[in-house]
């Protein structure tokens, strides 16, 4: 018997519209748990025209009766968390008893931001395109076993000792390398000791909590951040994030074992976007790409950065589905392509004169890719707001079925606009979701 749980993640380079999808699906789950990343992840949810932009807080809290959980795999900036909680509560969303933070999550402190900003701005350094919010340095401290966890943040004497030692070390290193002014350890301690007391009511052993929900017949959705091609192990390294954005991260990032993962739902745009630096084989570098960007409002929810747009990449999607064992595909922003008479889709790569569908491990190999396209007929009919699959134009249905046939995962859901209601559920997927309800 399958566990009553699902991982929802990005199949591309992030920004696939996971926020809306998690919100729509959360009606079927007892809890939604974030398992990786930090407050660099922006999930946008629009409910009856009202917009919510969530960075750390799982989208599940917007559903009555659904708990939001920040797992141990997340790096938590306490100040950013508390500010976001205040914003969410200002919309009338109750968080007391509905939102929980893992006592094992790592903490982002001001020196992490200082290090990342100085490093990213250093002369001669290859820019990765980070958000300079301290995510990477916090994960570095975690892996070097020098980080501070939430449980330690709540211990005042330990917090003071840790900050004093860390500031002495980080100030020395950053000043020597980048000439940055030192941070004041006492000021940081005062600020974060106060934040710790405000954070305390949310903190618990979330791994125990999530396993308890599953054991008692409840259901859990694991919410990914960023996307598969930004995963630290499987993405386009080094132009990646610092955490495990793939399905495997759901277990390590929450404390729920892999046998309790019931299914994996991969979210893909009807095209592809990428923000920041890094390789992008199917990028459209002309006015067509600009038009898709305008129609899709392709700007980062957190940073406001413009996203690069490209044609759907089937080898990339197939690779993503393989890594994640994706059973279902959710296709977003289909309506953005409504204006096109013809839609190119990349079906293979040519590298050094040879055809392949394998994604090279090295950046130099990816940069050699010459995409090989097939061209599908466009529908040139508005699809925005359509809620029934049979009402879609025939060419739009063929475009979707082509993705399904070529990628190896079943299409379960199609988004035809940003609002919660602008969603198509296919019957088999709807039945599978009903089986997950607690």
Coordinates of C-alpha atoms in Angstrom, one line a residue:
X1 CA 0.0 0.0 0.0
X2 CA 1.3 3.4 -1.0
X3 CA 2.1 6.0 1.7
X4 CA -0.2 8.9 1.7
X5 CA 2.4 11.4 0.6
X6 CA 3.7 13.2 -2.4
X7 CA 6.8 15.2 -3.4
X8 CA 6.0 18.3 -5.5
X9 CA 9.1 19.7 -7.2
X10 CA 10.4 21.7 -10.1
X11 CA 11.4 19.8 -13.2
X12 CA 13.5 22.6 -14.8
X13 CA 15.6 25.4 -13.4
X14 CA 13.0 26.6 -10.9
X15 CA 10.2 29.2 -11.3
X16 CA 7.9 26.6 -12.8
X17 CA 4.9 27.8 -10.8
X18 CA 5.2 25.3 -7.9
X19 CA 3.6 27.8 -5.4
X20 CA 0.2 27.7 -7.1
X21 CA 0.4 24.0 -7.6
X22 CA 1.2 23.2 -4.0
X23 CA -1.6 25.6 -2.9
X24 CA -4.1 23.9 -5.2
X25 CA -3.0 20.4 -4.1
X26 CA -2.8 21.2 -0.4
X27 CA -6.5 20.7 -0.1
X28 CA -5.8 16.9 -0.2
X29 CA -3.1 16.9 2.6
X30 CA -2.9 17.2 6.3
X31 CA 0.5 19.0 6.1
X32 CA 2.9 20.6 3.6
X33 CA 6.6 20.4 4.4
X34 CA 9.4 22.4 2.9
X35 CA 12.6 20.3 2.7
X36 CA 15.4 22.4 1.2
X37 CA 16.5 25.9 0.3
X38 CA 16.0 29.2 2.2
X39 CA 14.3 32.5 1.7
X40 CA 15.7 32.7 -1.8
X41 CA 12.7 30.6 -3.0
X42 CA 9.7 32.7 -4.1
X43 CA 6.4 30.9 -4.3
X44 CA 3.5 33.0 -5.6
X45 CA -0.1 32.1 -4.9
X46 CA -3.1 34.0 -6.2
X47 CA -6.5 33.3 -4.5
X48 CA -9.5 35.1 -5.9
X49 CA -7.2 37.9 -7.1
X50 CA -5.3 38.3 -3.8
X51 CA -1.6 37.7 -4.2
X52 CA 0.6 35.9 -1.6
X53 CA 4.4 35.7 -2.1
X54 CA 5.9 33.1 0.3
X55 CA 9.6 32.6 0.7
X56 CA 10.1 30.3 3.7
X57 CA 6.6 29.5 4.8
X58 CA 5.0 26.5 3.1
X59 CA 2.0 27.3 0.9
X60 CA -0.1 24.8 2.9
X61 CA -0.8 27.4 5.6
X62 CA -3.1 29.2 3.2
X63 CA -5.5 26.2 3.4
X64 CA -7.7 25.8 6.5
X65 CA -6.8 22.6 8.3
X66 CA -3.4 22.1 6.6
X67 CA -0.3 22.5 8.7
X68 CA 2.9 24.1 7.3
X69 CA 6.2 22.6 8.3
X70 CA 9.8 24.0 7.7
X71 CA 12.0 20.9 7.7
X72 CA 15.5 20.3 8.9
X73 CA 16.9 20.6 5.3
X74 CA 16.0 24.3 5.1
X75 CA 18.4 27.0 6.2
X76 CA 16.4 29.5 8.2
X77 CA 16.9 33.2 8.5
X78 CA 15.0 33.9 11.7
X79 CA 14.5 37.6 10.9
X80 CA 13.2 36.9 7.4
X81 CA 10.9 34.2 8.8
X82 CA 9.4 36.4 11.5
X83 CA 8.9 39.3 8.9
X84 CA 7.2 36.9 6.5
X85 CA 5.0 35.4 9.3
X86 CA 3.8 39.0 10.1
X87 CA 3.0 39.6 6.5
X88 CA 1.0 36.4 6.1
X89 CA -0.9 37.1 9.3
X90 CA -1.8 40.5 8.1
X91 CA -3.9 38.8 5.4
X92 CA -5.9 37.1 8.1
X93 CA -4.1 33.7 7.9
X94 CA -3.8 32.0 11.3
X95 CA -0.3 30.6 12.0
X96 CA -0.5 29.7 15.7
X97 CA -0.8 25.9 15.8
X98 CA -0.5 25.7 12.0
X99 CA 3.1 26.5 11.4
X100 CA 6.1 24.6 12.7
X101 CA 9.9 24.9 12.3
X102 CA 12.4 22.0 12.7
X103 CA 14.6 22.2 15.8
X104 CA 17.3 20.7 13.5
X105 CA 17.2 23.3 10.7
X106 CA 20.4 25.4 10.2
X107 CA 20.3 29.1 11.0
X108 CA 21.5 31.9 8.6
X109 CA 23.3 34.7 10.4
X110 CA 24.5 38.1 9.2
X111 CA 28.1 36.9 8.5
X112 CA 26.7 34.4 6.0
X113 CA 25.2 37.2 4.0
X114 CA 28.4 39.2 4.3
X115 CA 30.5 36.4 3.0
X116 CA 28.3 35.6 0.0
X117 CA 27.9 39.2 -1.0
X118 CA 31.6 39.9 -0.8
X119 CA 32.5 36.7 -2.6
X120 CA 30.0 37.2 -5.4
X121 CA 31.2 40.8 -5.9
X122 CA 34.9 40.0 -5.8
X123 CA 37.0 41.0 -8.9
X124 CA 37.8 38.1 -11.2
X125 CA 35.3 35.7 -9.6
X126 CA 33.0 33.8 -12.0
X127 CA 29.5 34.9 -11.0
X128 CA 27.0 32.1 -10.1
X129 CA 24.1 34.5 -9.9
X130 CA 23.2 34.0 -6.2
X131 CA 20.6 36.1 -4.3
X132 CA 23.3 37.0 -1.7
X133 CA 21.1 36.0 1.1
X134 CA 23.6 33.8 2.9
X135 CA 22.1 30.5 1.7
X136 CA 25.4 29.0 0.3
X137 CA 27.7 30.0 3.2
X138 CA 25.1 28.6 5.7
X139 CA 25.1 25.3 3.9
X140 CA 28.9 25.4 3.9
X141 CA 29.0 25.8 7.7
X142 CA 26.5 23.0 8.0
X143 CA 28.7 20.6 6.0
X144 CA 31.8 21.7 7.8
X145 CA 30.0 21.0 11.1
X146 CA 30.4 24.6 12.2
X147 CA 26.8 25.8 11.8
X148 CA 24.2 26.8 14.3
X149 CA 20.9 24.9 14.4
X150 CA 17.6 26.3 15.6
X151 CA 17.8 24.2 18.8
X152 CA 21.1 26.0 19.5
X153 CA 19.6 29.4 18.7
X154 CA 17.2 28.9 21.6
X155 CA 20.1 28.3 24.0
X156 CA 21.2 31.9 25.0
X157 CA 24.6 31.0 26.4
X158 CA 25.5 28.7 23.5
X159 CA 24.2 31.4 21.0
X160 CA 26.5 34.1 22.5
X161 CA 29.6 31.8 22.5
X162 CA 28.9 30.7 18.9
X163 CA 28.4 34.2 17.5
X164 CA 31.5 35.6 19.2
X165 CA 33.7 32.8 17.9
X166 CA 32.1 32.9 14.4
X167 CA 32.4 36.7 14.1
X168 CA 36.0 36.6 15.1
X169 CA 36.7 33.9 12.4
X170 CA 34.5 35.3 9.6
X171 CA 35.6 39.0 10.1
X172 CA 39.2 38.0 9.9
X173 CA 38.7 35.9 6.7
X174 CA 36.5 38.3 4.9
X175 CA 38.6 41.4 5.7
X176 CA 41.7 39.7 4.5
X177 CA 40.1 38.5 1.3
X178 CA 37.8 41.3 0.4
X179 CA 38.5 44.2 2.7
X180 CA 35.0 44.1 4.2
X181 CA 34.2 46.0 7.5
X182 CA 33.8 43.7 10.5
X183 CA 30.5 42.8 12.0
X184 CA 29.6 43.6 15.7
X185 CA 29.2 40.3 17.6
X186 CA 27.3 41.9 20.5
X187 CA 24.8 43.6 18.2
X188 CA 24.2 40.4 16.4
X189 CA 23.7 38.5 19.6
X190 CA 21.1 41.0 20.9
X191 CA 19.2 40.9 17.7
X192 CA 19.1 37.2 17.4
X193 CA 18.5 36.4 21.0
X194 CA 15.3 38.5 20.8
X195 CA 14.3 36.8 17.5
X196 CA 14.9 33.4 19.1
X197 CA 12.2 34.1 21.7
X198 CA 9.7 35.1 19.1
X199 CA 10.6 32.0 17.1
X200 CA 10.4 29.6 20.0
X201 CA 6.6 28.8 19.9
X202 CA 7.0 27.5 16.3
X203 CA 9.9 25.1 17.0
X204 CA 9.4 21.4 17.4
X205 CA 10.8 18.0 16.3
X206 CA 9.1 18.2 12.9
X207 CA 10.5 14.8 11.7
X208 CA 8.7 13.1 14.6
X209 CA 5.6 15.2 13.9
X210 CA 5.4 14.3 10.2
X211 CA 6.0 10.6 10.8
X212 CA 3.2 10.8 13.4
X213 CA 0.8 12.3 10.9
X214 CA 1.5 9.6 8.4
X215 CA 1.3 6.8 11.0
X216 CA -2.1 8.1 12.2
X217 CA -3.6 8.0 8.6
X218 CA -2.9 11.6 7.7
X219 CA -1.2 12.7 4.5
X220 CA 1.9 14.9 3.8
X221 CA 3.1 16.9 0.8
X222 CA 6.8 17.6 0.5
X223 CA 7.3 21.0 -1.1
X224 CA 10.5 21.5 -3.2
X225 CA 12.3 24.7 -3.7
X226 CA 14.2 25.8 -6.9
X227 CA 14.3 23.0 -9.5
X228 CA 16.0 19.8 -10.5
X229 CA 18.6 21.4 -12.8
X230 CA 19.6 23.6 -9.8
X231 CA 20.2 20.6 -7.5
X232 CA 23.7 20.6 -6.0
X233 CA 24.5 17.1 -7.2
X234 CA 22.4 16.7 -10.4
X235 CA 22.1 20.2 -11.7
X236 CA 24.2 22.3 -14.1
X237 CA 27.1 22.6 -11.7
X238 CA 28.5 25.1 -10.6
X239 CA 25.5 27.2 -11.6
X240 CA 23.3 25.5 -9.0
X241 CA 21.8 26.1 -5.6
X242 CA 23.4 24.7 -2.4
X243 CA 20.8 22.1 -1.5
X244 CA 19.1 18.9 -2.7
X245 CA 16.2 20.2 -4.8
X246 CA 15.4 16.7 -6.2
X247 CA 13.0 14.1 -4.7
X248 CA 15.8 12.5 -2.6
X249 CA 16.0 15.7 -0.6
X250 CA 12.5 15.2 0.7
X251 CA 13.7 12.3 3.0
X252 CA 16.9 13.9 4.1
X253 CA 15.3 17.3 4.5
X254 CA 12.4 16.2 6.7
X255 CA 13.3 13.0 8.5
X256 CA 10.6 11.0 6.7
X257 CA 12.1 7.8 5.3
X258 CA 12.0 7.0 1.5
X259 CA 9.4 4.1 1.9
X260 CA 7.0 6.8 3.1
X261 CA 7.2 8.7 -0.2
X262 CA 4.1 7.8 -2.1
X263 CA 4.5 9.6 -5.4
X264 CA 6.4 12.3 -7.1
X265 CA 4.8 15.2 -9.0
X266 CA 7.1 17.2 -11.3
X267 CA 6.0 20.7 -12.3
X268 CA 7.2 22.0 -15.7
X269 CA 6.3 25.1 -17.7
X270 CA 5.0 24.6 -21.2
X271 CA 8.3 26.2 -22.2
X272 CA 11.5 26.7 -20.1
X273 CA 12.9 29.6 -18.1
X274 CA 16.2 30.3 -16.2
X275 CA 17.1 33.2 -14.0
X276 CA 20.7 34.2 -13.4
X277 CA 23.8 32.8 -14.9
X278 CA 24.5 29.4 -16.4
X279 CA 24.0 27.3 -19.5
X280 CA 20.6 27.2 -21.3
X281 CA 20.6 25.2 -24.5
X282 CA 17.1 26.2 -25.8
X283 CA 17.3 29.8 -24.8
X284 CA 15.4 32.1 -27.3
X285 CA 17.6 35.2 -27.9
X286 CA 15.3 37.3 -30.0
X287 CA 12.0 39.1 -29.9
X288 CA 10.0 35.9 -29.6
X289 CA 11.7 35.1 -26.3
X290 CA 11.1 38.7 -25.2
X291 CA 7.4 38.3 -26.0
X292 CA 7.1 35.0 -24.1
X293 CA 8.7 36.7 -21.2
X294 CA 6.2 39.6 -21.3
X295 CA 3.2 37.3 -21.7
X296 CA 4.4 35.0 -18.9
X297 CA 5.4 37.9 -16.6
X298 CA 8.8 36.3 -16.2
X299 CA 10.3 38.2 -13.3
X300 CA 11.5 36.6 -10.0
X301 CA 8.9 36.8 -7.2
X302 CA 11.6 37.4 -4.6
X303 CA 14.4 39.2 -6.5
X304 CA 12.5 40.8 -9.4
X305 CA 15.2 39.5 -11.7
X306 CA 14.2 38.9 -15.4
X307 CA 14.1 35.3 -16.4
X308 CA 15.6 34.0 -19.7
X309 CA 13.0 32.1 -21.8
X310 CA 13.5 29.1 -24.0
X311 CA 11.7 26.3 -25.9
X312 CA 10.6 23.1 -24.1
X313 CA 13.6 20.8 -23.7
X314 CA 12.6 17.1 -23.8
X315 CA 16.0 15.6 -23.0
X316 CA 16.2 17.9 -20.0
X317 CA 12.7 16.9 -18.9
X318 CA 13.4 13.2 -19.4
X319 CA 16.6 13.5 -17.3
X320 CA 14.6 15.3 -14.6
X321 CA 11.9 12.7 -14.5
X322 CA 14.5 9.9 -14.3
X323 CA 16.3 11.5 -11.3
X324 CA 13.1 12.1 -9.4
X325 CA 11.2 9.0 -10.4
X326 CA 8.4 11.4 -11.4
X327 CA 5.1 9.7 -11.9
X328 CA 3.1 12.8 -12.7
X329 CA 3.7 16.0 -14.7
X330 CA 1.9 19.3 -14.0
X331 CA 2.2 21.7 -16.9
X332 CA 2.0 25.4 -16.1
X333 CA 1.6 28.5 -18.2
X334 CA 0.1 26.8 -21.3
X335 CA -1.8 30.0 -22.0
X336 CA 1.5 31.9 -22.5
X337 CA 1.9 30.1 -25.9
X338 CA -1.6 30.8 -27.2
X339 CA -0.3 33.4 -29.7
X340 CA 2.1 31.1 -31.6
X341 CA 1.3 29.5 -35.0
X342 CA 4.2 27.0 -34.5
X343 CA 6.0 25.9 -31.4
X344 CA 9.6 24.4 -31.6
X345 CA 10.3 21.6 -29.1
X346 CA 13.9 20.3 -28.6
X347 CA 13.9 16.5 -29.0
X348 CA 17.7 15.8 -29.1
X349 CA 21.1 17.4 -28.9
X350 CA 23.9 17.5 -31.4
X351 CA 27.3 17.6 -29.7
X352 CA 30.5 17.6 -31.8
X353 CA 28.5 16.4 -34.7
X354 CA 26.9 13.4 -32.9
X355 CA 23.2 13.1 -31.9
X356 CA 22.4 12.4 -28.3
X357 CA 19.8 12.9 -25.6
X358 CA 22.3 12.7 -22.8
X359 CA 23.0 15.9 -20.8
X360 CA 26.8 16.3 -20.4
X361 CA 28.1 16.5 -16.8
X362 CA 30.4 19.4 -17.5
X363 CA 29.6 23.0 -18.5
X364 CA 31.9 23.0 -21.5
X365 CA 29.9 20.0 -22.8
X366 CA 26.6 21.6 -22.2
X367 CA 27.8 24.8 -24.0
X368 CA 28.5 22.7 -27.1
X369 CA 24.9 21.6 -27.4
X370 CA 23.1 22.4 -30.6
X371 CA 19.4 21.7 -30.0
X372 CA 17.6 19.7 -32.6
X373 CA 13.9 20.7 -32.9
X374 CA 10.7 19.4 -34.1
X375 CA 7.9 21.9 -34.7
X376 CA 4.4 21.4 -33.4
X377 CA 1.3 23.2 -34.6
X378 CA 0.2 26.1 -32.4
X379 CA -3.5 26.6 -31.5
X380 CA -3.8 30.4 -31.7
X381 CA -6.9 30.3 -29.5
X382 CA -7.1 31.6 -25.9
X383 CA -6.8 28.9 -23.3
X384 CA -6.5 31.1 -20.2
X385 CA -9.0 30.2 -17.5
X386 CA -10.1 26.9 -19.2
X387 CA -10.9 24.4 -16.5
X388 CA -11.9 21.3 -18.5
X389 CA -9.4 19.3 -20.6
X390 CA -11.9 18.6 -23.4
X391 CA -12.4 22.3 -23.9
X392 CA -8.7 22.8 -24.9
X393 CA -8.0 23.3 -28.6
X394 CA -6.9 20.1 -30.3
X395 CA -3.4 21.4 -31.0
X396 CA -2.9 22.3 -27.3
X397 CA -4.0 18.8 -26.3
X398 CA -1.5 17.3 -28.8
X399 CA 1.3 19.6 -27.4
X400 CA 0.5 18.2 -23.9
X401 CA 0.4 14.6 -25.1
X402 CA 3.7 15.0 -26.9
X403 CA 5.3 16.0 -23.6
X404 CA 3.7 13.0 -21.9
X405 CA 4.9 10.5 -24.6
X406 CA 8.4 11.8 -24.7
X407 CA 9.1 12.5 -21.0
X408 CA 8.0 9.2 -19.5
X409 CA 5.6 10.8 -16.9
X410 CA 1.8 11.1 -17.0
X411 CA 0.2 14.6 -17.3
X412 CA -2.1 15.0 -14.3
X413 CA -2.8 18.7 -14.2
X414 CA -2.6 21.8 -16.4
X415 CA -2.5 25.4 -15.3
X416 CA -4.1 27.9 -17.6
X417 CA -3.6 31.0 -15.4
X418 CA -2.2 32.2 -12.1
X419 CA -5.3 32.0 -10.0
X420 CA -6.1 28.9 -7.9
X421 CA -9.3 28.3 -9.9
X422 CA -7.6 28.4 -13.3
X423 CA -6.6 24.7 -13.2
X424 CA -7.4 21.5 -15.2
X425 CA -7.4 18.1 -13.4
X426 CA -7.2 15.0 -15.5
X427 CA -9.5 12.2 -14.2
X428 CA -6.7 9.6 -13.4
X429 CA -4.8 12.2 -11.4
X430 CA -7.9 13.5 -9.6
X431 CA -8.7 9.9 -8.5
X432 CA -5.1 9.4 -7.3
X433 CA -5.4 12.7 -5.2
X434 CA -8.7 11.5 -3.7
X435 CA -6.9 8.4 -2.4
X436 CA -4.4 10.6 -0.6
X437 CA -7.0 12.5 1.4
X438 CA -6.7 11.9 5.1

